[in-house]
Coordinates of C-alpha atoms in Angstrom, one line a residue:
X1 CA 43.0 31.6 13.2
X2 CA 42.8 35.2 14.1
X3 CA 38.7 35.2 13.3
X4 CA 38.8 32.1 15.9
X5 CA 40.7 33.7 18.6
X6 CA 38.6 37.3 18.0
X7 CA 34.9 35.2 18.0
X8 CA 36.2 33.3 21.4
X9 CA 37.7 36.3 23.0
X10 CA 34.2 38.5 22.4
X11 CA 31.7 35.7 23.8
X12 CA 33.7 34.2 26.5
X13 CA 33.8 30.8 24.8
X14 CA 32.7 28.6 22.1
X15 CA 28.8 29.1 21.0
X16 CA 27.4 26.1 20.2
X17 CA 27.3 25.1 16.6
X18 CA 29.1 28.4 15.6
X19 CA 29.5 29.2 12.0
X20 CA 33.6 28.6 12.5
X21 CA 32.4 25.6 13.4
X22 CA 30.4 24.9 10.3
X23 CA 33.0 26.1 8.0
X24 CA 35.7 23.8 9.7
X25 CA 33.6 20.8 8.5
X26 CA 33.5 21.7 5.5
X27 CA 36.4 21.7 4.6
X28 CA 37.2 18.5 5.9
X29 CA 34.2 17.0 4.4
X30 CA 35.9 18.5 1.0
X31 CA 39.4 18.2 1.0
X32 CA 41.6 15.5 -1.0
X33 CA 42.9 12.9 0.6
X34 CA 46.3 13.8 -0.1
X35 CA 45.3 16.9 2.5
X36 CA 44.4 14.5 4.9
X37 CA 40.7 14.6 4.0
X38 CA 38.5 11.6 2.7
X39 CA 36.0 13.0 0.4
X40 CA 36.1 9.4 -1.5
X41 CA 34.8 7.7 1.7
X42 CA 32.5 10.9 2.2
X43 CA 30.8 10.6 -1.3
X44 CA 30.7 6.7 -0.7
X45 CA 28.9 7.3 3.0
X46 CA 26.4 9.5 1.1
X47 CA 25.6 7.0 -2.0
X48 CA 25.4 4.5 0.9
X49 CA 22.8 6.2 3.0
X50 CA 21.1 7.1 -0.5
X51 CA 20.5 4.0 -1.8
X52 CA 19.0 2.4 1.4
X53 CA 16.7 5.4 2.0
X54 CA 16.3 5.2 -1.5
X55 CA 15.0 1.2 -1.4
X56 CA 13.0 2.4 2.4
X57 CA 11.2 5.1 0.6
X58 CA 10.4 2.5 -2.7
X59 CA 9.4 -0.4 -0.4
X60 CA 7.2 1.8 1.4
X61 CA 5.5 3.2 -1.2
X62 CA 5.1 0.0 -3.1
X63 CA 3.6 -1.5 0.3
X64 CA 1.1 1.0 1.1
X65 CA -0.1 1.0 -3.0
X66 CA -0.3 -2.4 -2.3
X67 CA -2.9 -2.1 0.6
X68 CA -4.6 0.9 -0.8
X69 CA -4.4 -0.9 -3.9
X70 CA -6.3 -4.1 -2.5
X71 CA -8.7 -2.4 -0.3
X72 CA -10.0 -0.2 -3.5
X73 CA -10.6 -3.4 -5.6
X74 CA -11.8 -5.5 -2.5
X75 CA -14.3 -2.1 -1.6
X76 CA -14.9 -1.6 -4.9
X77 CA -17.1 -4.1 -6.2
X78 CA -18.1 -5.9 -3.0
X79 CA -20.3 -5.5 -0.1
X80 CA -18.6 -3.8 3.2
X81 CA -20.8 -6.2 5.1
X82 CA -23.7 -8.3 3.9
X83 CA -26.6 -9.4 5.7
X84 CA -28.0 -13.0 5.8
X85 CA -31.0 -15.2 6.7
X86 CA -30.2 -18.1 9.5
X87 CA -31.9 -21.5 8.2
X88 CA -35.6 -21.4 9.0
X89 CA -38.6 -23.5 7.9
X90 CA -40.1 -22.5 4.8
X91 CA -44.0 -22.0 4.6
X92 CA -43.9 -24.4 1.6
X93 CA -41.8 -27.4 3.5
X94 CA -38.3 -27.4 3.6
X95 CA -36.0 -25.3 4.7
X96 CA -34.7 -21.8 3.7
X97 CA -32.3 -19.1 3.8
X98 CA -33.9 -16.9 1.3
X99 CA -34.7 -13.1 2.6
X100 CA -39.1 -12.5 2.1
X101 CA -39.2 -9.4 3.2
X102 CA -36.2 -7.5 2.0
X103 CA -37.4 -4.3 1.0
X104 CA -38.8 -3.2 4.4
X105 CA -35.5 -4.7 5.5
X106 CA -33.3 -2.4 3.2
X107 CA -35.2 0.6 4.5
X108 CA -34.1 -0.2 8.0
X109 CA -31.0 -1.2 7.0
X110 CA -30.5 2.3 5.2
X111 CA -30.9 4.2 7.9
X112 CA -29.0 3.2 10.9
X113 CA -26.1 5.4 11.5
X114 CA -22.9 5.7 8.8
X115 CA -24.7 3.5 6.3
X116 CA -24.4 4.9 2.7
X117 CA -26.3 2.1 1.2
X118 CA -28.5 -1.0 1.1
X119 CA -29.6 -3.6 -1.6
X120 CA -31.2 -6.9 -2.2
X121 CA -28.3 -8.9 -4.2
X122 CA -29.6 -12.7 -5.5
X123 CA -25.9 -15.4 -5.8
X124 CA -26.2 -18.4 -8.1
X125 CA -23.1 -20.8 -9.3
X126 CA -23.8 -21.2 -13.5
X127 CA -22.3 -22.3 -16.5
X128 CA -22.0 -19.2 -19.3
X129 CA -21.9 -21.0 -22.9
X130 CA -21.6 -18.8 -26.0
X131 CA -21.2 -20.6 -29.3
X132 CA -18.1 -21.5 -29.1
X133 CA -17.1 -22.0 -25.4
X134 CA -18.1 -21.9 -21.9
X135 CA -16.8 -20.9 -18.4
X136 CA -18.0 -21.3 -15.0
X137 CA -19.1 -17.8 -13.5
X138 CA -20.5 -16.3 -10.2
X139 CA -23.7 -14.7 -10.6
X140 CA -25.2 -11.3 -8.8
X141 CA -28.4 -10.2 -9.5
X142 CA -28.8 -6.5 -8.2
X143 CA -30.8 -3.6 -9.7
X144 CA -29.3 -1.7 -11.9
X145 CA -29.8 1.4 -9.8
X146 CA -27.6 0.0 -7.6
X147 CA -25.3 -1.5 -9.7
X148 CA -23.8 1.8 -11.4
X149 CA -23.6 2.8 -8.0
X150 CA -20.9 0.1 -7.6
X151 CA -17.1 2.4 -7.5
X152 CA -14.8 -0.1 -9.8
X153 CA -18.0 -0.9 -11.8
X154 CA -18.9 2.7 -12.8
X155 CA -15.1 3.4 -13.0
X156 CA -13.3 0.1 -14.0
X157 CA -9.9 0.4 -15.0
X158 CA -10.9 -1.2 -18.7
X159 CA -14.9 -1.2 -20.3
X160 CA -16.9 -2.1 -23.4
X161 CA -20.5 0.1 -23.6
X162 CA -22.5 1.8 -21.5
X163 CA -22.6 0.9 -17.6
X164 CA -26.2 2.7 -17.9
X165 CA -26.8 0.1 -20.6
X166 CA -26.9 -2.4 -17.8
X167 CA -31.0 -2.7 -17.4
X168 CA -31.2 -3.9 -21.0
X169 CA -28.7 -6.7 -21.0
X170 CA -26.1 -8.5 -18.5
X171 CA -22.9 -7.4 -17.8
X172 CA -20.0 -9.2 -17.7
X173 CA -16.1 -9.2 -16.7
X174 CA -13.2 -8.4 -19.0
X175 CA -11.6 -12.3 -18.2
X176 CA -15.6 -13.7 -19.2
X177 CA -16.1 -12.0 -21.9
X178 CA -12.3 -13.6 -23.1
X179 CA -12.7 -16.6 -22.5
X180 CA -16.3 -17.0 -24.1
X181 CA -15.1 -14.8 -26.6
X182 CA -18.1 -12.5 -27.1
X183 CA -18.3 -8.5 -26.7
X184 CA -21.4 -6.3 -26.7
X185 CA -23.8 -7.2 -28.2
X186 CA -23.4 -10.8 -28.3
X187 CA -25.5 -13.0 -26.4
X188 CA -24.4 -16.2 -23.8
X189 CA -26.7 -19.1 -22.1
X190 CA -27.0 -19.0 -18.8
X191 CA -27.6 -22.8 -17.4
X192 CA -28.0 -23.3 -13.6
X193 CA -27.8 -27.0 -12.4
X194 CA -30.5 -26.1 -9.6
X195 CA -33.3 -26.8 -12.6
X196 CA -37.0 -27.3 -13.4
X197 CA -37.8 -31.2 -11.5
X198 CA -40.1 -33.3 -13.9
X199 CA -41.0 -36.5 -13.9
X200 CA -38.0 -37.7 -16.1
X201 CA -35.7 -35.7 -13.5
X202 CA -34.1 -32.5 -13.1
X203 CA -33.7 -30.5 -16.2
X204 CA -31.1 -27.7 -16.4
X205 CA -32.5 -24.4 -16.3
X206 CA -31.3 -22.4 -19.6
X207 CA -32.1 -18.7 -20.5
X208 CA -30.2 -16.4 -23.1
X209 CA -29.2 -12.6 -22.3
X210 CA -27.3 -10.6 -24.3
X211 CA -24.5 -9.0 -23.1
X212 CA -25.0 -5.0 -22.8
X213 CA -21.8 -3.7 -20.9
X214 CA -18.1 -5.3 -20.1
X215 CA -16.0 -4.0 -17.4
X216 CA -12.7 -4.7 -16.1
X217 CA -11.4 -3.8 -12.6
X218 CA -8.3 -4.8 -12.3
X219 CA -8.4 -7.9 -10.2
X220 CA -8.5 -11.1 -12.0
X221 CA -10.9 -12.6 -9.0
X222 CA -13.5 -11.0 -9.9
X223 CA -13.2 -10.2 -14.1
X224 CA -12.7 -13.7 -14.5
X225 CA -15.5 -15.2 -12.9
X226 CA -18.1 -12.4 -12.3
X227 CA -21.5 -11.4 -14.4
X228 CA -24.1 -9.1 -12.8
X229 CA -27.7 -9.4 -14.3
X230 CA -30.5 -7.2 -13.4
X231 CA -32.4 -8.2 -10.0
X232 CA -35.6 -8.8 -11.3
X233 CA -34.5 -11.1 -14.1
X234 CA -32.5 -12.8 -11.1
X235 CA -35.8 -13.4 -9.5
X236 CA -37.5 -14.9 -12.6
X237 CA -34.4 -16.8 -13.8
X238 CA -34.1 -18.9 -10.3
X239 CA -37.1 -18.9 -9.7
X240 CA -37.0 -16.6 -6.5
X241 CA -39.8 -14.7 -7.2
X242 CA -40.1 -12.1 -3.8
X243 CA -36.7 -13.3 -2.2
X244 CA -33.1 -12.2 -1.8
X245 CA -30.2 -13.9 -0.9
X246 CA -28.3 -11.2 1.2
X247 CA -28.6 -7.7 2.0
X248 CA -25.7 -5.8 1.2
X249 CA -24.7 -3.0 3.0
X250 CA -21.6 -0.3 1.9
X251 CA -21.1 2.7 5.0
X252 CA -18.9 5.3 5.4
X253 CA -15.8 4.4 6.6
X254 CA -15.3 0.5 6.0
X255 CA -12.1 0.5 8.7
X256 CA -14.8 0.4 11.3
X257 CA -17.3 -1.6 10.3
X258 CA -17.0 -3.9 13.8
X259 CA -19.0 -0.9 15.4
X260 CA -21.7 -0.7 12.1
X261 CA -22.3 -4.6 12.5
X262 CA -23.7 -4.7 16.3
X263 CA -26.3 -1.8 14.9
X264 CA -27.4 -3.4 11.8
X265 CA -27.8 -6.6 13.9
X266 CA -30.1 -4.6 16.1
X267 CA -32.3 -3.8 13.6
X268 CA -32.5 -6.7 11.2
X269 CA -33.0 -9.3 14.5
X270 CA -31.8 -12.4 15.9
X271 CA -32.7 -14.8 12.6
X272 CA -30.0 -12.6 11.1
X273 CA -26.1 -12.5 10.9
X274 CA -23.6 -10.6 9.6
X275 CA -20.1 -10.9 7.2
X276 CA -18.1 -8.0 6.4
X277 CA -14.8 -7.5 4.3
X278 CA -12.7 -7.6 7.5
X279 CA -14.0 -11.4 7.9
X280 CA -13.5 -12.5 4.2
X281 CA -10.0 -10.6 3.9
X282 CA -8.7 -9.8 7.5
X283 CA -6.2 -12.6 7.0
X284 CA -4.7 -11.2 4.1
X285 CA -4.2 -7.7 5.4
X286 CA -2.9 -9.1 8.8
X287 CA -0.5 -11.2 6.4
X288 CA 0.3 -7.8 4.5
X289 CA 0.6 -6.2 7.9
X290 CA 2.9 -8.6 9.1
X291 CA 5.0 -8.7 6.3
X292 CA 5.4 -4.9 6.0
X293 CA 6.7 -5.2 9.4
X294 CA 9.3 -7.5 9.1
X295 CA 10.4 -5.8 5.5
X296 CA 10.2 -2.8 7.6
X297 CA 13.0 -4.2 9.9
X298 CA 15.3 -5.3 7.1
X299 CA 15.6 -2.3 5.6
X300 CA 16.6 -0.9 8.5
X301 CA 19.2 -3.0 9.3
X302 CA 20.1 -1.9 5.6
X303 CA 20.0 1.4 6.5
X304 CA 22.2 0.6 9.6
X305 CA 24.6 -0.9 7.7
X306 CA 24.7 2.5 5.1
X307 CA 25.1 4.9 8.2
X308 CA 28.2 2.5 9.7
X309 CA 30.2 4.1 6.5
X310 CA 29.7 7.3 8.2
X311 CA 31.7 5.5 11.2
X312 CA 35.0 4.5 9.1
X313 CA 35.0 7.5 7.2
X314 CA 35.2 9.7 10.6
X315 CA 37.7 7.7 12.0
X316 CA 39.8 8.4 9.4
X317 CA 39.7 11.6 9.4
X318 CA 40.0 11.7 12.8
X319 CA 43.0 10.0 12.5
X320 CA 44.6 12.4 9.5
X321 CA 43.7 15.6 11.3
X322 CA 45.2 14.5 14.6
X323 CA 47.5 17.4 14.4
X324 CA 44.8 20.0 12.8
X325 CA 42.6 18.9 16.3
X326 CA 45.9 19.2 18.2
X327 CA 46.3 23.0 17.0
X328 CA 42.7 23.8 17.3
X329 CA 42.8 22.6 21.5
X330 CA 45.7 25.1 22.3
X331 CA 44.4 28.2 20.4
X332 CA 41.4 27.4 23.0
X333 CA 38.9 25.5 21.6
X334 CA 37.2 23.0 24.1
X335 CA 36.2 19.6 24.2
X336 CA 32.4 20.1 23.2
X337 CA 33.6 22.3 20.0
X338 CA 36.0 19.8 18.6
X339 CA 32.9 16.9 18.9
X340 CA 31.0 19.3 17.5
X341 CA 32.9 20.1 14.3
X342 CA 33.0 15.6 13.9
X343 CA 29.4 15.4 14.6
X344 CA 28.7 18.1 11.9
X345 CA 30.7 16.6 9.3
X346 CA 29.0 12.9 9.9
X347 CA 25.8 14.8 10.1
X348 CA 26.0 16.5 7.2
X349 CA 26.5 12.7 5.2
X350 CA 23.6 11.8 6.9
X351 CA 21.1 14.7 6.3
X352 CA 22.4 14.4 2.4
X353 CA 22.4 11.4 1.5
X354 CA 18.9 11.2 3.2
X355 CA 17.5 13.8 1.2
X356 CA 18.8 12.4 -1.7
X357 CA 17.4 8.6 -1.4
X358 CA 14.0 10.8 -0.5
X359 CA 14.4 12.1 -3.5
X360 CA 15.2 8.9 -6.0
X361 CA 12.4 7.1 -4.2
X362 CA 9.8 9.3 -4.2
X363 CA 10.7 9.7 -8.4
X364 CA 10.8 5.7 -8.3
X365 CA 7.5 5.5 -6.9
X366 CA 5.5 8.3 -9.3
X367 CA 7.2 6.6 -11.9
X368 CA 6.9 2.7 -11.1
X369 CA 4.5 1.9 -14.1
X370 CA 7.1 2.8 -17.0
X371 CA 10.0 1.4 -15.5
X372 CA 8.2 -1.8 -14.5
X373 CA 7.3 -2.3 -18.1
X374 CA 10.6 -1.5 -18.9
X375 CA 12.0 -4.1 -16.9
X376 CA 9.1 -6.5 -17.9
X377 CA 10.5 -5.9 -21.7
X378 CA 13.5 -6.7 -20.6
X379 CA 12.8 -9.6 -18.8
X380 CA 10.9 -10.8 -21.8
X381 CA 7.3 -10.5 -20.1
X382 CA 5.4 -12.6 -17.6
X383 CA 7.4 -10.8 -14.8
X384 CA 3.9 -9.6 -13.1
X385 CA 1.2 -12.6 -13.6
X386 CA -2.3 -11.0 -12.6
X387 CA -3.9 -14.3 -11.9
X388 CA -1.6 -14.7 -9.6
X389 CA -1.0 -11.5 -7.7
X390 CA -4.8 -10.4 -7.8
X391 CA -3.7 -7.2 -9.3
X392 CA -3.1 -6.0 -12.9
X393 CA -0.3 -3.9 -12.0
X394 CA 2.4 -3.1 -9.8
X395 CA 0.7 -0.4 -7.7
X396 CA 2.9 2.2 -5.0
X397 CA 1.3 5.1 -2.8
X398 CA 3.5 7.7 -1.8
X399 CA 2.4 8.7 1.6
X400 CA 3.5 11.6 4.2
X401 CA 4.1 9.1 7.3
X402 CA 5.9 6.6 5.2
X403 CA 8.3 9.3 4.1
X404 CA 8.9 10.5 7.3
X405 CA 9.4 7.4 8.9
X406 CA 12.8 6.6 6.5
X407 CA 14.0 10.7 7.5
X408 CA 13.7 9.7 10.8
X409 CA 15.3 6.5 11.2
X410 CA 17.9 7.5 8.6
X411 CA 18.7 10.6 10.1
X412 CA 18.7 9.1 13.8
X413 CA 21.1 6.5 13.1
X414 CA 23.3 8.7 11.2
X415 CA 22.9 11.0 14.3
X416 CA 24.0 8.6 17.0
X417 CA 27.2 6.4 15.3
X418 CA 28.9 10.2 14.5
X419 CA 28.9 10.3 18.4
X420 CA 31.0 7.8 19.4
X421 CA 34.1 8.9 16.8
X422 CA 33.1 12.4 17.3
X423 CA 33.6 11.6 21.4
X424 CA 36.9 10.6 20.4
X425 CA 38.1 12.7 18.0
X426 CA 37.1 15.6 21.2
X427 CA 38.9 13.2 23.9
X428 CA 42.3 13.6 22.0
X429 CA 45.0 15.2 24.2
X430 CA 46.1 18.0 22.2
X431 CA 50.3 17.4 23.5
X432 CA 50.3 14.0 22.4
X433 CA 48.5 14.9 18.8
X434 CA 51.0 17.3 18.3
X435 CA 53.8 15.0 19.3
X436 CA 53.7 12.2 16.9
X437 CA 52.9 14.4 14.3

């Protein structure tokens, strides 16, 4: 008491946040409950606040992997935007969509502002037979200049061969090449309904490639289903000789590709129109949006509900050291120190147990892979179905903003419910705490 007296009588009054101040909490914060502390409800406050930062931070993480996650495999291996024909009559009768002149086009294309790069793709629906099965696949023709150009192509997660190999055969996806059960080297039949017409009818159209590279990105969408053969051979097996399909165009920065689409428009005319990723996906990422948002708003209710310990513990010790605050008003401390000393020790369960939960989740996320496998082992597999989910994994991101925005709203709602007992614990009259004691 002496030091108190001695630090009040040389300043004139209680600096805020002194270190007596500091050192009273403390040992609150860590004395028994039979000396009218509560360091059970203390380390129960803490694990509280832990574990829903802990689940904020892991949530988080796994959300934003998620995203980044999707937009890598949906970037990857696609077109950012892709060009097409409008319907048009064809010098031959009929009616087209076919692209004549698409290499002039790809050199305009190429050059307006934050493109990276252009190229002539040819589509086709087909049936892929090997000798003992068949599947129905989704055929691009592209050059092979292009296509190791591709990011989840040159880099799948999972390959077979060469991807430079690609010129001299097809290649195919990890989910194809399964279900036809072939591998490099073999070869498949390619048989396109759109035939040869003869006077007996439509005949199916049937060539045989062998297969010079398998890749696997990750996304059952497009391993099971996709098979890329060289432009040229496209041309000839379709019978598009000197025609595209669509252009397809991959920029710089895919988030704004609204302001990419009015230029390339500009260029490639008014018989053109445009589709980007945003189009074929936006409603999936404003479903993901919208779903992080609300999970965003559970958890902090969660996180609420951890930081209301902090409340109940307070009051009790409010309540025990009734005569300790009594003693501490007449040796002169004032209102604004006693609330001070309250809002430290609530603080302090706060800031730890926040840093703590940090902690756990940002270990949780780095090391998602082995423990979801663990629990997949447990579970006896199938927990994670790919063909389901898209993905072949359980992906999390740890970002900078996402960790920061638990601190914050942790540390902010453990900030503000230590005020109101910490208002009270300072309101006490000092007589009648010494009274009843």
């Amino acid at each position: 008491m002496a030091e108190f007296h001695q630090e009040l009588s040389s300043r004139g009054g209680a600096r805020p946040f002194s270190s007596y101040e500091w050192l009273i909490a403390y040992r609150y914060l860590k004395s028994r409950r039979s000396e009218g502390g509560v360091s059970v409800m203390t380390v129960i406050s803490v694990i509280g606040i832990a574990i829903a930062v802990f689940a904020l931070v892991a949530t988080l993480s796994v959300r934003t992997g998620f995203r980044s996650e999707f937009m890598a495999t949906v970037l990857g291996a696609n077109a950012h935007v892709s060009i097409y024909s409008g319907i048009y009559a064809a010098a031959a009768g009929g009616r087209s969509t076919a692209i004549q002149d698409y290499d002039s086009l790809v050199e305009s294309l190429g050059q307006v502002d934050g493109v990276v790069r252009a190229s002539p793709v040819l589509r086709a629906q087909l049936l892929a037979t090997s000798e003992i099965r068949n599947a129905g696949v989704q055929m691009f023709g592209i050059r092979p200049a292009d296509f190791i150009q591709l990011p989840l192509i040159a880099d799948p997660e999972s390959s077979i061969g060469q991807v430079e190999d690609f010129g001299a055969g097809i290649a195919v996806g990890t989910g194809v090449a399964r279900e036809l059960g072939i591998t490099v080297g073999d070869s498949i039949r390619l048989i396109s309904p759109q035939g040869v017409k003869t006077a007996f009818g439509t005949v199916p159209r049937i060539s045989s490639y062998p297969v010079s590279y398998i890749f696997g990105v990750g996304r059952s969408d497009i391993d099971r289903v996709r098979i890329y053969l060289p432009f040229d051979e496209a041309q000839i097996y379709l019978n598009r000789e000197g025609t595209a399909d669509e252009i397809e165009i991959f920029v710089e920065d895919p988030e704004v590709i609204e302001e990419i689409e009015a230029d390339l428009l500009a260029v490639a005319g008014d018989q053109f129109y445009a589709w980007s990723w945003k189009d074929s996906s936006g409603a999936f990422l404003r479903a993901l949006q919208m779903e992080d948002n609300v999970m965003f708003i559970i958890l902090s209710i969660l996180v609420l509900i951890a930081t209301s310990n902090i409340v109940s513990g307070l009051v009790m010790l409010v309540r025990n050291k009734g005569r300790d605050i009594g003693i501490l008003r007449t040796i002169g401390l004032s209102q604004g120190t006693v609330m001070r000393i309250f809002f430290i020790c609530g603080a302090s369960i706060g800031i730890i147990g926040t840093i703590i939960g940090v902690v756990l989740g940002c270990v949780f996320a780095y090391n998602i892979d082995p423990i979801f496998e663990l629990v997949n082992m447990m579970a006896g597999g199938g927990v994670w179905d790919p063909n389901v989910r898209f993905l072949s994994s359980l992906p999390a991101k740890v970002e900078m903003r996402d960790v920061l925005s638990a601190v914050v709203l942790s540390l902010s709602l453990s900030f503000v419910v230590t005020i109101f007992p910490a208002r009270r614990a300072s309101r006490m009259n000092p007589l009648d705490a010494l009274r009843y004691e």
